[in-house]
Amino acid sequence: MEQMAQPSLLEKLEILADAAKYDASCASSGTAKRSSSAGGKGIGSTEGMGICHAYAPDGRCISLLKVLLTNHCVFDCHYCINRKSSNVRRARFTPQEVADLTLSFYRRNYIEGLFLSSGIVKSPDHTMEQLIEVARILREEHDFRGYIHLKTIPEADAELVHQAGLYADRVSINVELPTVAGLTRLAPDKNAGRIEGAMGGLKTAISEGADATKRFKHAPKFAPAGQSTQMIVGADAATDADIVGKASQLYGRFKLRRVYYSAFSPIPDASAVLPLKRPPLIREHRLYQSDWLMRFYGYAPGEVADAAGADGMLPLDIDPKLAWALRFRERFPVDVNRAPREMLLRVPGLGVRAVDRILASRRHRTLRLEDVGRLTVSVAKMRPFIVTADWRPVTLTDRADLRAMLAPKATQLELFAA
Amino acid sequence: MTAAFPAMHAAEACVVEMPEPDDFEFWRDQARLLVQGGVRPDEVVWTEPGGFESLFGHGGRPVPAPGAAAPVVRASRPFVELARSAVCHSDPGRFDLLYRLLWRLQANPRIMEDGADGDVRRIDALARAVRRDIHKMRAFVRFRRVEGDGGAERFVAWFEPEHHILRANGGFFVRRFANMAWSILTPKGSLHWDGETLAEGPPAERSDAPAGDPMEDFWRKYYASIFNPARLKVGAMLKEMPRKYWKNMPEAALIPGLVAGAQGREAAMVAAGKGYEEERLKSLSAIEKAIHQCRRCPIGELENQAVMGEGPKHAALMVVGEQPGDQEDLAGKPFVGPAGQLLDSYLVEAGIDRGQVYVTNAVKHFKYVQRGKRRLHQSPTAKEIDICRWWLDGERELVQPKLVLALGASAARGLLGKTVSITRARGEAHRLEDGSELWITAHPSYLLRLRDEARVEQERLFRADLAAVAERLAELAG
């Protein structure tokens, strides 16, 4: 069937990086601290904070060499550019080629490490073995101490998945779609139960590994940067409230480090089974903001859902924190000189850093509006929601047109819109 | 202008010459002596190598010698941490600022907590700028490989930091590249690592660094390929990777072209998928009209006509075939050719009245190749079935059958979105999204192609499948 000549290594890189770009994650943070030592064989280090070595014009961080081992795939997931029925050019790397590319890039300081995923070839087990082989070459033959993220295949044997965790800093399995109905329709070869079962298995292995490392100094580390997942937004009919609910459930049940959202975006040779309109990129942004509210600002999932409209969708023109504040105006204004941390965190425009600065500063002075302005980026947006020594919003929070006053101008929004 | 010359009118000022612009330990030792000697911040002039004040000679009184009963100088941990970073800043006023804050700390040890204080904000801003510069250097240094004498390899980078951060960053590169020989050259100095020791060298020039590296072709290819043109966000990129860094990054030369081409690439992808975003049609007659114009896949371009499903508007049973054949195409009706006649006979046998069944196809047009006068049937591809599923879904939404019977693998794909094996899928109910039941069996044209024993066996299975469907239909009705 294949009439084209074997692609060169450069062409393979082009095909298999292009095929990998729909995975949003490129994080290289939060793993165990490691460094290479003089005179030894090893190369590489990880220091907790990840490094973005470049940014693409899509605004995304390039931290890792993110490629597929192959984009041949026996699965036929409709949202995926690599699905069996898609008419894209196919290629496959050998494990050695991926390991060599990783090291060549790493030595030139282009990357923090490798994020390796793959289409399913022959069988899930065979594919998983190939992924593990790349990690093995890097870790064992080259004593590579940089970051490795392996996408694991839920259909593969649990023992293989476990082996992946022993080499990798992070492992991930994509839940793909927020609802089971969506998965059945758009990823007919995948099975929600199987995916969640595998995530549960990883959770257990990660927490057992962390526990063993605490008690035995030389216990092998299992995925010290934990596990993450990705959900595609806008390819099925799930609302923002559905997605937020699903995400919080995943965080809770599987102790995920991150849930990534990927707004379904046009792909070459799209499947015809995706009849829905493509979601605006700003929707993905609003979901990340709501994710942030749950993880760092103390909002319960139900509270984020309250910020959504009756249709379960978060407003696109304002951020979910402002939307929540506008809905629960009776909770405001908040006195920045007296309010507890939890309430300060609810003030639109006040971030975690600014709140901590306010808490420290107010021990030294009674804060005026001007002082708050110095501690934050902009005081304009938060004025209706705060009380300071010299400022009290009188009727502002009751004004019907408050939302219109605070929402960014429509022209600004279009820069983000699809 | 006078403010720039404090030494000129403060003849008795202490002048401290910093040996290096980033020497925190030296600054700390001198500052301690100054505080102990009671020297007020406005009585100190700090100079650094190459700095403006150093041009005006070295007058002024010396830093006081440590006294016997010198008071303890206090510095809080947050101050020391910030000062250690801020001292690397290129702002010539940083030593003054640090000393002023240290002076104020003696009276108010917790001053660093007051984020609204001007000096505290300033040191915080300096420290952050330095940490960012340190971080960006770790990110954007690009090594190029060179072969030295005897084939030994060395990795050399040229980088232009904004602040005096080179020394502060040495440790990072040693920890990461301990077993590589490398050099980082900058206009403010250079670092050289040979695998054992880190040596400092004089300022360098860009021409001292190698001009390229063959691996950069791979890196550029990677950069261009990982970029998603459908998500252009130039502002977000510029925020984290400002233009000032671009000149030393091999991939940055691609950016203008990638940005310029992005909208065209996205438009092409959207155009290729066009027509999928329309609203679902609300009546079977509207669907019938629309499929006649459908050119979403190449089958519609052939010499043929669309064949609409046929049957009662709310039939309990929907039978789905693959596509119209030669005779169906000519007649404009489904299942009228040999396979249709065979189907009819089995329906009668199973006690199902075809008049009560909605009969349709997964693909609405006849796909064929011309061989002389004959049109030879061609199976639709998975993609063509997926494209046509839009119409079949529309029919299902309107008819709302309780049970759907798929004849053959193409029909099953049109309903399930995946390719299943008939042998494995037949004989049991599958649940469709809308709650209806799907049963799968072979296509009658398959039976027509078989001979002898194989045909007998397949006919038996087909008959059994239809009997099971009839039975299930009766249950659902009851």
PDB file of C-alpha atoms in Angstrom, chain B residues 40-260:
ATOM      1  CA  ARG B  40      23.572  57.367  57.029  1.00  0.00           C
ATOM      2  CA  PRO B  41      22.409  56.185  53.582  1.00  0.00           C
ATOM      3  CA  ASP B  42      22.788  59.658  52.072  1.00  0.00           C
ATOM      4  CA  GLU B  43      26.454  59.679  53.166  1.00  0.00           C
ATOM      5  CA  VAL B  44      27.461  56.638  51.084  1.00  0.00           C
ATOM      6  CA  VAL B  45      28.422  56.479  47.436  1.00  0.00           C
ATOM      7  CA  TRP B  46      28.643  53.014  45.847  1.00  0.00           C
ATOM      8  CA  THR B  47      30.624  52.522  42.687  1.00  0.00           C
ATOM      9  CA  GLU B  48      30.964  49.512  40.433  1.00  0.00           C
ATOM     10  CA  PRO B  49      33.470  48.626  37.719  1.00  0.00           C
ATOM     11  CA  GLY B  50      32.681  50.628  34.593  1.00  0.00           C
ATOM     12  CA  GLY B  51      29.981  52.527  36.447  1.00  0.00           C
ATOM     13  CA  PHE B  52      29.311  56.249  36.075  1.00  0.00           C
ATOM     14  CA  GLU B  53      30.542  57.320  39.547  1.00  0.00           C
ATOM     15  CA  SER B  54      33.818  55.452  39.158  1.00  0.00           C
ATOM     16  CA  LEU B  55      34.850  58.009  36.524  1.00  0.00           C
ATOM     17  CA  PHE B  56      35.106  60.715  39.167  1.00  0.00           C
ATOM     18  CA  GLY B  57      38.017  59.416  41.183  1.00  0.00           C
ATOM     19  CA  HIS B  58      37.949  57.874  44.574  1.00  0.00           C
ATOM     20  CA  GLY B  59      37.738  60.671  47.089  1.00  0.00           C
ATOM     21  CA  GLY B  60      35.677  60.603  50.239  1.00  0.00           C
ATOM     22  CA  ARG B  61      36.344  59.122  53.620  1.00  0.00           C
ATOM     23  CA  PRO B  62      36.988  55.412  54.101  1.00  0.00           C
ATOM     24  CA  VAL B  63      34.507  52.909  55.405  1.00  0.00           C
ATOM     25  CA  PRO B  64      34.744  52.940  59.214  1.00  0.00           C
ATOM     26  CA  ALA B  65      36.852  50.183  60.756  1.00  0.00           C
ATOM     27  CA  PRO B  66      34.968  47.709  62.944  1.00  0.00           C
ATOM     28  CA  GLY B  67      34.722  49.047  66.485  1.00  0.00           C
ATOM     29  CA  ALA B  68      35.220  46.885  69.597  1.00  0.00           C
ATOM     30  CA  ALA B  69      31.672  47.271  70.851  1.00  0.00           C
ATOM     31  CA  ALA B  70      30.012  47.499  67.478  1.00  0.00           C
ATOM     32  CA  PRO B  71      26.256  46.914  67.579  1.00  0.00           C
ATOM     33  CA  VAL B  72      24.826  43.793  65.962  1.00  0.00           C
ATOM     34  CA  VAL B  73      23.457  44.575  62.506  1.00  0.00           C
ATOM     35  CA  ARG B  74      20.080  43.017  61.874  1.00  0.00           C
ATOM     36  CA  ALA B  75      18.838  41.793  58.529  1.00  0.00           C
ATOM     37  CA  SER B  76      15.720  39.692  58.144  1.00  0.00           C
ATOM     38  CA  ARG B  77      15.777  36.589  56.011  1.00  0.00           C
ATOM     39  CA  PRO B  78      13.324  37.989  53.415  1.00  0.00           C
ATOM     40  CA  PHE B  79      15.629  40.985  53.024  1.00  0.00           C
ATOM     41  CA  VAL B  80      18.741  38.861  52.519  1.00  0.00           C
ATOM     42  CA  GLU B  81      16.978  36.674  49.990  1.00  0.00           C
ATOM     43  CA  LEU B  82      15.741  39.600  47.958  1.00  0.00           C
ATOM     44  CA  ALA B  83      19.027  41.480  48.267  1.00  0.00           C
ATOM     45  CA  ARG B  84      21.026  38.533  46.989  1.00  0.00           C
ATOM     46  CA  SER B  85      18.966  38.639  43.773  1.00  0.00           C
ATOM     47  CA  ALA B  86      18.570  42.416  43.524  1.00  0.00           C
ATOM     48  CA  VAL B  87      22.315  43.014  43.692  1.00  0.00           C
ATOM     49  CA  CYS B  88      22.596  41.365  40.253  1.00  0.00           C
ATOM     50  CA  HIS B  89      20.326  43.985  38.686  1.00  0.00           C
ATOM     51  CA  SER B  90      21.833  46.399  36.186  1.00  0.00           C
ATOM     52  CA  ASP B  91      20.274  49.430  37.914  1.00  0.00           C
ATOM     53  CA  PRO B  92      23.226  51.536  39.217  1.00  0.00           C
ATOM     54  CA  GLY B  93      21.097  52.675  42.164  1.00  0.00           C
ATOM     55  CA  ARG B  94      20.637  49.164  43.576  1.00  0.00           C
ATOM     56  CA  PHE B  95      23.415  49.337  46.191  1.00  0.00           C
ATOM     57  CA  ASP B  96      21.963  52.610  47.518  1.00  0.00           C
ATOM     58  CA  LEU B  97      18.509  51.075  47.704  1.00  0.00           C
ATOM     59  CA  LEU B  98      19.750  47.970  49.500  1.00  0.00           C
ATOM     60  CA  TYR B  99      21.715  50.018  52.009  1.00  0.00           C
ATOM     61  CA  ARG B 100      18.779  52.343  52.659  1.00  0.00           C
ATOM     62  CA  LEU B 101      16.556  49.354  53.365  1.00  0.00           C
ATOM     63  CA  LEU B 102      19.154  47.750  55.618  1.00  0.00           C
ATOM     64  CA  TRP B 103      19.391  51.045  57.510  1.00  0.00           C
ATOM     65  CA  ARG B 104      15.618  51.198  57.932  1.00  0.00           C
ATOM     66  CA  LEU B 105      15.514  47.553  59.011  1.00  0.00           C
ATOM     67  CA  GLN B 106      17.509  48.434  62.124  1.00  0.00           C
ATOM     68  CA  ALA B 107      14.605  50.539  63.387  1.00  0.00           C
ATOM     69  CA  ASN B 108      11.822  48.379  61.970  1.00  0.00           C
ATOM     70  CA  PRO B 109      12.868  44.728  61.635  1.00  0.00           C
ATOM     71  CA  ARG B 110       9.603  43.750  59.945  1.00  0.00           C
ATOM     72  CA  ILE B 111       9.570  46.406  57.295  1.00  0.00           C
ATOM     73  CA  MET B 112       9.856  43.799  54.532  1.00  0.00           C
ATOM     74  CA  GLU B 113       6.297  42.702  55.263  1.00  0.00           C
ATOM     75  CA  ASP B 114       4.953  46.071  54.180  1.00  0.00           C
ATOM     76  CA  GLY B 115       4.398  45.567  50.508  1.00  0.00           C
ATOM     77  CA  ALA B 116       2.939  49.039  50.153  1.00  0.00           C
ATOM     78  CA  ASP B 117       6.269  50.671  51.121  1.00  0.00           C
ATOM     79  CA  GLY B 118       8.120  52.269  48.176  1.00  0.00           C
ATOM     80  CA  ASP B 119      11.562  50.800  48.958  1.00  0.00           C
ATOM     81  CA  VAL B 120      10.142  47.349  49.612  1.00  0.00           C
ATOM     82  CA  ARG B 121       8.285  47.434  46.329  1.00  0.00           C
ATOM     83  CA  ARG B 122      11.402  48.543  44.506  1.00  0.00           C
ATOM     84  CA  ILE B 123      13.666  45.804  45.866  1.00  0.00           C
ATOM     85  CA  ASP B 124      10.941  43.314  45.123  1.00  0.00           C
ATOM     86  CA  ALA B 125      10.732  44.561  41.556  1.00  0.00           C
ATOM     87  CA  LEU B 126      14.513  44.390  41.103  1.00  0.00           C
ATOM     88  CA  ALA B 127      14.715  40.896  42.537  1.00  0.00           C
ATOM     89  CA  ARG B 128      11.901  39.720  40.308  1.00  0.00           C
ATOM     90  CA  ALA B 129      13.511  41.187  37.206  1.00  0.00           C
ATOM     91  CA  VAL B 130      16.750  39.398  38.072  1.00  0.00           C
ATOM     92  CA  ARG B 131      15.037  36.084  38.765  1.00  0.00           C
ATOM     93  CA  ARG B 132      13.195  36.370  35.477  1.00  0.00           C
ATOM     94  CA  ASP B 133      16.435  37.071  33.656  1.00  0.00           C
ATOM     95  CA  ILE B 134      18.044  34.068  35.359  1.00  0.00           C
ATOM     96  CA  HIS B 135      15.121  31.912  34.364  1.00  0.00           C
ATOM     97  CA  LYS B 136      15.125  33.174  30.786  1.00  0.00           C
ATOM     98  CA  MET B 137      18.831  32.473  30.482  1.00  0.00           C
ATOM     99  CA  ARG B 138      18.263  28.889  31.584  1.00  0.00           C
ATOM    100  CA  ALA B 139      15.505  28.683  28.997  1.00  0.00           C
ATOM    101  CA  PHE B 140      16.966  30.468  26.001  1.00  0.00           C
ATOM    102  CA  VAL B 141      20.674  29.609  26.002  1.00  0.00           C
ATOM    103  CA  ARG B 142      21.284  27.589  22.834  1.00  0.00           C
ATOM    104  CA  PHE B 143      24.450  25.535  22.723  1.00  0.00           C
ATOM    105  CA  ARG B 144      26.198  24.788  19.454  1.00  0.00           C
ATOM    106  CA  ARG B 145      28.452  21.793  19.153  1.00  0.00           C
ATOM    107  CA  VAL B 146      32.054  22.269  18.055  1.00  0.00           C
ATOM    108  CA  GLU B 147      34.792  19.724  17.649  1.00  0.00           C
ATOM    109  CA  GLY B 148      38.071  20.667  19.261  1.00  0.00           C
ATOM    110  CA  ASP B 149      41.516  19.200  18.830  1.00  0.00           C
ATOM    111  CA  GLY B 150      41.521  15.424  18.746  1.00  0.00           C
ATOM    112  CA  GLY B 151      37.773  15.301  18.103  1.00  0.00           C
ATOM    113  CA  ALA B 152      36.731  16.229  21.632  1.00  0.00           C
ATOM    114  CA  GLU B 153      33.332  17.914  21.535  1.00  0.00           C
ATOM    115  CA  ARG B 154      32.455  21.160  23.240  1.00  0.00           C
ATOM    116  CA  PHE B 155      29.141  22.994  23.442  1.00  0.00           C
ATOM    117  CA  VAL B 156      29.325  26.766  23.140  1.00  0.00           C
ATOM    118  CA  ALA B 157      26.565  29.343  23.554  1.00  0.00           C
ATOM    119  CA  TRP B 158      26.345  33.070  23.048  1.00  0.00           C
ATOM    120  CA  PHE B 159      23.852  34.831  25.313  1.00  0.00           C
ATOM    121  CA  GLU B 160      23.085  38.462  26.144  1.00  0.00           C
ATOM    122  CA  PRO B 161      21.678  38.756  29.646  1.00  0.00           C
ATOM    123  CA  GLU B 162      20.098  41.986  30.753  1.00  0.00           C
ATOM    124  CA  HIS B 163      21.497  41.847  34.300  1.00  0.00           C
ATOM    125  CA  HIS B 164      24.643  40.555  36.028  1.00  0.00           C
ATOM    126  CA  ILE B 165      23.378  37.003  36.285  1.00  0.00           C
ATOM    127  CA  LEU B 166      26.045  34.935  34.592  1.00  0.00           C
ATOM    128  CA  ARG B 167      27.812  33.887  37.777  1.00  0.00           C
ATOM    129  CA  ALA B 168      24.540  33.291  39.612  1.00  0.00           C
ATOM    130  CA  ASN B 169      23.520  30.864  36.868  1.00  0.00           C
ATOM    131  CA  GLY B 170      26.751  28.877  36.719  1.00  0.00           C
ATOM    132  CA  GLY B 171      25.566  26.283  39.205  1.00  0.00           C
ATOM    133  CA  PHE B 172      22.477  25.463  37.200  1.00  0.00           C
ATOM    134  CA  PHE B 173      24.415  24.677  34.043  1.00  0.00           C
ATOM    135  CA  VAL B 174      26.968  22.631  35.978  1.00  0.00           C
ATOM    136  CA  ARG B 175      24.252  20.541  37.623  1.00  0.00           C
ATOM    137  CA  ARG B 176      22.558  19.946  34.316  1.00  0.00           C
ATOM    138  CA  PHE B 177      25.509  19.438  32.000  1.00  0.00           C
ATOM    139  CA  ALA B 178      28.126  18.075  34.385  1.00  0.00           C
ATOM    140  CA  ASN B 179      29.552  15.665  31.831  1.00  0.00           C
ATOM    141  CA  MET B 180      29.675  17.979  28.881  1.00  0.00           C
ATOM    142  CA  ALA B 181      32.427  20.465  28.140  1.00  0.00           C
ATOM    143  CA  TRP B 182      30.677  23.783  27.619  1.00  0.00           C
ATOM    144  CA  SER B 183      31.173  27.530  27.468  1.00  0.00           C
ATOM    145  CA  ILE B 184      28.666  30.344  27.804  1.00  0.00           C
ATOM    146  CA  LEU B 185      29.884  33.590  26.286  1.00  0.00           C
ATOM    147  CA  THR B 186      28.279  36.934  27.089  1.00  0.00           C
ATOM    148  CA  PRO B 187      29.167  40.608  26.696  1.00  0.00           C
ATOM    149  CA  LYS B 188      29.543  40.771  30.484  1.00  0.00           C
ATOM    150  CA  GLY B 189      31.892  37.801  30.891  1.00  0.00           C
ATOM    151  CA  SER B 190      32.079  34.103  30.153  1.00  0.00           C
ATOM    152  CA  LEU B 191      31.902  30.736  31.902  1.00  0.00           C
ATOM    153  CA  HIS B 192      33.829  27.631  30.919  1.00  0.00           C
ATOM    154  CA  TRP B 193      33.258  24.122  32.233  1.00  0.00           C
ATOM    155  CA  ASP B 194      35.601  21.268  31.382  1.00  0.00           C
ATOM    156  CA  GLY B 195      33.829  18.520  33.267  1.00  0.00           C
ATOM    157  CA  GLU B 196      35.598  19.294  36.535  1.00  0.00           C
ATOM    158  CA  THR B 197      35.997  22.980  37.179  1.00  0.00           C
ATOM    159  CA  LEU B 198      34.105  26.120  36.341  1.00  0.00           C
ATOM    160  CA  ALA B 199      36.314  28.963  35.132  1.00  0.00           C
ATOM    161  CA  GLU B 200      35.370  32.585  34.569  1.00  0.00           C
ATOM    162  CA  GLY B 201      36.617  34.401  31.515  1.00  0.00           C
ATOM    163  CA  PRO B 202      36.526  37.910  30.097  1.00  0.00           C
ATOM    164  CA  PRO B 203      33.636  39.441  28.157  1.00  0.00           C
ATOM    165  CA  ALA B 204      33.219  37.940  24.699  1.00  0.00           C
ATOM    166  CA  GLU B 205      31.774  38.887  21.352  1.00  0.00           C
ATOM    167  CA  ARG B 206      29.198  37.139  19.256  1.00  0.00           C
ATOM    168  CA  SER B 207      31.814  36.274  16.654  1.00  0.00           C
ATOM    169  CA  ASP B 208      33.685  34.239  19.279  1.00  0.00           C
ATOM    170  CA  ALA B 209      30.819  31.721  19.292  1.00  0.00           C
ATOM    171  CA  PRO B 210      30.157  29.140  16.558  1.00  0.00           C
ATOM    172  CA  ALA B 211      27.814  30.257  13.809  1.00  0.00           C
ATOM    173  CA  GLY B 212      25.581  27.215  13.628  1.00  0.00           C
ATOM    174  CA  ASP B 213      24.901  23.557  14.375  1.00  0.00           C
ATOM    175  CA  PRO B 214      23.406  20.945  12.012  1.00  0.00           C
ATOM    176  CA  MET B 215      20.971  19.904  14.745  1.00  0.00           C
ATOM    177  CA  GLU B 216      19.310  23.318  14.458  1.00  0.00           C
ATOM    178  CA  ASP B 217      17.532  22.157  11.284  1.00  0.00           C
ATOM    179  CA  PHE B 218      15.829  19.495  13.384  1.00  0.00           C
ATOM    180  CA  TRP B 219      14.992  21.938  16.120  1.00  0.00           C
ATOM    181  CA  ARG B 220      13.494  24.408  13.656  1.00  0.00           C
ATOM    182  CA  LYS B 221      11.475  21.636  12.024  1.00  0.00           C
ATOM    183  CA  TYR B 222      10.204  20.620  15.435  1.00  0.00           C
ATOM    184  CA  TYR B 223       9.312  24.204  16.361  1.00  0.00           C
ATOM    185  CA  ALA B 224       7.370  24.730  13.139  1.00  0.00           C
ATOM    186  CA  SER B 225       5.545  21.397  13.434  1.00  0.00           C
ATOM    187  CA  ILE B 226       4.487  21.626  17.079  1.00  0.00           C
ATOM    188  CA  PHE B 227       2.834  25.003  16.399  1.00  0.00           C
ATOM    189  CA  ASN B 228      -0.915  24.817  15.888  1.00  0.00           C
ATOM    190  CA  PRO B 229      -1.932  27.431  13.293  1.00  0.00           C
ATOM    191  CA  ALA B 230      -5.557  27.201  14.369  1.00  0.00           C
ATOM    192  CA  ARG B 231      -4.696  28.735  17.739  1.00  0.00           C
ATOM    193  CA  LEU B 232      -2.650  31.800  16.900  1.00  0.00           C
ATOM    194  CA  LYS B 233      -1.875  33.819  20.066  1.00  0.00           C
ATOM    195  CA  VAL B 234       1.063  36.036  19.272  1.00  0.00           C
ATOM    196  CA  GLY B 235       0.582  38.202  22.359  1.00  0.00           C
ATOM    197  CA  ALA B 236       0.912  35.236  24.700  1.00  0.00           C
ATOM    198  CA  MET B 237       4.126  34.207  22.953  1.00  0.00           C
ATOM    199  CA  LEU B 238       5.625  37.707  23.116  1.00  0.00           C
ATOM    200  CA  LYS B 239       4.838  38.049  26.799  1.00  0.00           C
ATOM    201  CA  GLU B 240       7.034  35.071  27.638  1.00  0.00           C
ATOM    202  CA  MET B 241       9.523  35.283  24.794  1.00  0.00           C
ATOM    203  CA  PRO B 242      10.088  38.985  24.076  1.00  0.00           C
ATOM    204  CA  ARG B 243      11.752  40.008  20.844  1.00  0.00           C
ATOM    205  CA  LYS B 244      14.981  40.974  22.589  1.00  0.00           C
ATOM    206  CA  TYR B 245      15.824  37.264  22.978  1.00  0.00           C
ATOM    207  CA  TRP B 246      15.050  36.288  19.407  1.00  0.00           C
ATOM    208  CA  LYS B 247      18.359  37.156  17.838  1.00  0.00           C
ATOM    209  CA  ASN B 248      20.149  34.341  19.621  1.00  0.00           C
ATOM    210  CA  MET B 249      17.463  31.687  19.135  1.00  0.00           C
ATOM    211  CA  PRO B 250      17.716  29.719  15.901  1.00  0.00           C
ATOM    212  CA  GLU B 251      13.983  28.986  15.774  1.00  0.00           C
ATOM    213  CA  ALA B 252      12.900  32.616  16.087  1.00  0.00           C
ATOM    214  CA  ALA B 253      13.604  33.395  12.427  1.00  0.00           C
ATOM    215  CA  LEU B 254      10.613  31.177  11.552  1.00  0.00           C
ATOM    216  CA  ILE B 255       8.101  33.147  13.591  1.00  0.00           C
ATOM    217  CA  PRO B 256       7.075  35.835  11.053  1.00  0.00           C
ATOM    218  CA  GLY B 257       6.440  33.193   8.386  1.00  0.00           C
ATOM    219  CA  LEU B 258       4.494  30.930  10.730  1.00  0.00           C
ATOM    220  CA  VAL B 259       2.295  33.801  11.876  1.00  0.00           C
ATOM    221  CA  ALA B 260       1.711  35.041   8.331  1.00  0.00           C
TER     222      ALA B 260
END
